[in-house]
Amino acid sequence: PYPSSVGYGLAKAYRLLGDVERSIGDQDAARTAWAAGLAAIPKTIAERPPEMRAHEMLLQRLGRAAEASQIASKLSAMGYHEPESRSA
């Protein structure tokens, strides 16, 4: 077991790896990476909105639209919007 922040960090890394794999045409490797990201998400804690968004993104990429939509609905009901990234 590791702290939840590590789990979400791993989830993000696997999501990005999967995105790269998809961009070079390796859909199988992409799905494997996204599944590993989903598996890295801690199951025993309440998610904060940014963590919920990360979870939703992995579900979307894995084709689990109904589950992703449930999370998106919760985020919308909270009024959550992803912060815009700032240019340095």
PDB file of C-alpha atoms in Angstrom:
ATOM      1  CA  PRO A   1       0.000   0.000   0.000  1.00  0.00           C
ATOM      2  CA  TYR A   2       1.119   3.529  -0.725  1.00  0.00           C
ATOM      3  CA  PRO A   3      -0.297   6.985  -0.022  1.00  0.00           C
ATOM      4  CA  SER A   4      -3.244   7.980  -2.187  1.00  0.00           C
ATOM      5  CA  SER A   5      -1.228  10.799  -3.781  1.00  0.00           C
ATOM      6  CA  VAL A   6       1.181   8.187  -5.146  1.00  0.00           C
ATOM      7  CA  GLY A   7      -1.713   6.159  -6.548  1.00  0.00           C
ATOM      8  CA  TYR A   8      -3.135   9.164  -8.363  1.00  0.00           C
ATOM      9  CA  GLY A   9       0.337  10.126  -9.579  1.00  0.00           C
ATOM     10  CA  LEU A  10       0.745   6.641 -11.027  1.00  0.00           C
ATOM     11  CA  ALA A  11      -2.724   6.832 -12.562  1.00  0.00           C
ATOM     12  CA  LYS A  12      -1.816  10.095 -14.307  1.00  0.00           C
ATOM     13  CA  ALA A  13       1.501   8.689 -15.541  1.00  0.00           C
ATOM     14  CA  TYR A  14      -0.208   5.603 -16.971  1.00  0.00           C
ATOM     15  CA  ARG A  15      -2.900   7.782 -18.581  1.00  0.00           C
ATOM     16  CA  LEU A  16      -0.238   9.865 -20.289  1.00  0.00           C
ATOM     17  CA  LEU A  17       1.689   6.752 -21.351  1.00  0.00           C
ATOM     18  CA  GLY A  18      -1.496   5.316 -22.818  1.00  0.00           C
ATOM     19  CA  ASP A  19      -2.142   8.568 -24.670  1.00  0.00           C
ATOM     20  CA  VAL A  20       1.351   8.394 -26.189  1.00  0.00           C
ATOM     21  CA  GLU A  21       0.898   4.745 -27.148  1.00  0.00           C
ATOM     22  CA  ARG A  22      -2.419   5.587 -28.814  1.00  0.00           C
ATOM     23  CA  SER A  23      -0.820   8.501 -30.680  1.00  0.00           C
ATOM     24  CA  ILE A  24       1.763   6.176 -32.230  1.00  0.00           C
ATOM     25  CA  GLY A  25      -0.912   3.682 -33.180  1.00  0.00           C
ATOM     26  CA  ASP A  26      -0.484   1.006 -30.502  1.00  0.00           C
ATOM     27  CA  GLN A  27      -4.024   0.705 -29.177  1.00  0.00           C
ATOM     28  CA  ASP A  28      -3.292  -2.506 -27.236  1.00  0.00           C
ATOM     29  CA  ALA A  29      -0.419  -0.900 -25.330  1.00  0.00           C
ATOM     30  CA  ALA A  30      -2.590   2.161 -24.723  1.00  0.00           C
ATOM     31  CA  ARG A  31      -5.390   0.070 -23.204  1.00  0.00           C
ATOM     32  CA  THR A  32      -2.866  -1.815 -21.061  1.00  0.00           C
ATOM     33  CA  ALA A  33      -1.437   1.459 -19.725  1.00  0.00           C
ATOM     34  CA  TRP A  34      -4.879   2.942 -19.056  1.00  0.00           C
ATOM     35  CA  ALA A  35      -5.971  -0.231 -17.254  1.00  0.00           C
ATOM     36  CA  ALA A  36      -2.839  -0.039 -15.090  1.00  0.00           C
ATOM     37  CA  GLY A  37      -3.711   3.579 -14.325  1.00  0.00           C
ATOM     38  CA  LEU A  38      -7.217   2.627 -13.300  1.00  0.00           C
ATOM     39  CA  ALA A  39      -5.830  -0.154 -11.084  1.00  0.00           C
ATOM     40  CA  ALA A  40      -3.492   2.354  -9.371  1.00  0.00           C
ATOM     41  CA  ILE A  41      -6.391   4.499  -8.144  1.00  0.00           C
ATOM     42  CA  PRO A  42      -6.957   3.870  -4.428  1.00  0.00           C
ATOM     43  CA  LYS A  43     -10.290   2.192  -3.755  1.00  0.00           C
ATOM     44  CA  THR A  44     -10.658   2.959  -0.062  1.00  0.00           C
ATOM     45  CA  ILE A  45     -10.722   6.755   0.055  1.00  0.00           C
ATOM     46  CA  ALA A  46     -13.185   9.440  -0.950  1.00  0.00           C
ATOM     47  CA  GLU A  47     -11.980  11.169  -4.092  1.00  0.00           C
ATOM     48  CA  ARG A  48     -11.569  14.917  -4.326  1.00  0.00           C
ATOM     49  CA  PRO A  49     -12.748  16.586  -7.554  1.00  0.00           C
ATOM     50  CA  PRO A  50      -9.346  16.538  -9.343  1.00  0.00           C
ATOM     51  CA  GLU A  51      -8.993  12.852  -8.478  1.00  0.00           C
ATOM     52  CA  MET A  52     -12.529  12.181  -9.681  1.00  0.00           C
ATOM     53  CA  ARG A  53     -11.638  13.867 -12.979  1.00  0.00           C
ATOM     54  CA  ALA A  54      -8.539  11.679 -13.350  1.00  0.00           C
ATOM     55  CA  HIS A  55     -10.680   8.599 -12.664  1.00  0.00           C
ATOM     56  CA  GLU A  56     -13.264   9.756 -15.211  1.00  0.00           C
ATOM     57  CA  MET A  57     -10.622  10.294 -17.905  1.00  0.00           C
ATOM     58  CA  LEU A  58      -9.263   6.757 -17.517  1.00  0.00           C
ATOM     59  CA  LEU A  59     -12.746   5.270 -17.650  1.00  0.00           C
ATOM     60  CA  GLN A  60     -13.475   7.231 -20.832  1.00  0.00           C
ATOM     61  CA  ARG A  61     -10.319   6.006 -22.499  1.00  0.00           C
ATOM     62  CA  LEU A  62     -11.177   2.420 -21.597  1.00  0.00           C
ATOM     63  CA  GLY A  63     -14.611   2.749 -23.199  1.00  0.00           C
ATOM     64  CA  ARG A  64     -16.461   2.628 -19.888  1.00  0.00           C
ATOM     65  CA  ALA A  65     -18.690   5.553 -20.803  1.00  0.00           C
ATOM     66  CA  ALA A  66     -21.511   4.860 -18.334  1.00  0.00           C
ATOM     67  CA  GLU A  67     -19.151   4.868 -15.345  1.00  0.00           C
ATOM     68  CA  ALA A  68     -17.324   7.939 -16.640  1.00  0.00           C
ATOM     69  CA  SER A  69     -20.639   9.718 -17.131  1.00  0.00           C
ATOM     70  CA  GLN A  70     -21.644   9.064 -13.517  1.00  0.00           C
ATOM     71  CA  ILE A  71     -18.464  10.745 -12.296  1.00  0.00           C
ATOM     72  CA  ALA A  72     -18.881  13.605 -14.779  1.00  0.00           C
ATOM     73  CA  SER A  73     -22.419  14.174 -13.488  1.00  0.00           C
ATOM     74  CA  LYS A  74     -21.171  14.343  -9.903  1.00  0.00           C
ATOM     75  CA  LEU A  75     -18.465  16.818 -10.903  1.00  0.00           C
ATOM     76  CA  SER A  76     -20.984  18.941 -12.770  1.00  0.00           C
ATOM     77  CA  ALA A  77     -23.348  18.934  -9.796  1.00  0.00           C
ATOM     78  CA  MET A  78     -20.461  20.203  -7.643  1.00  0.00           C
ATOM     79  CA  GLY A  79     -19.744  22.958 -10.154  1.00  0.00           C
ATOM     80  CA  TYR A  80     -16.228  21.582 -10.685  1.00  0.00           C
ATOM     81  CA  HIS A  81     -14.211  22.909 -13.608  1.00  0.00           C
ATOM     82  CA  GLU A  82     -10.642  21.911 -14.289  1.00  0.00           C
ATOM     83  CA  PRO A  83      -8.256  24.769 -13.609  1.00  0.00           C
ATOM     84  CA  GLU A  84      -6.761  26.187 -16.763  1.00  0.00           C
ATOM     85  CA  SER A  85      -3.064  25.549 -17.065  1.00  0.00           C
ATOM     86  CA  ARG A  86      -0.852  28.584 -16.850  1.00  0.00           C
ATOM     87  CA  SER A  87       1.962  29.311 -19.237  1.00  0.00           C
ATOM     88  CA  ALA A  88       5.313  29.985 -17.590  1.00  0.00           C
TER      89      ALA A  88
END
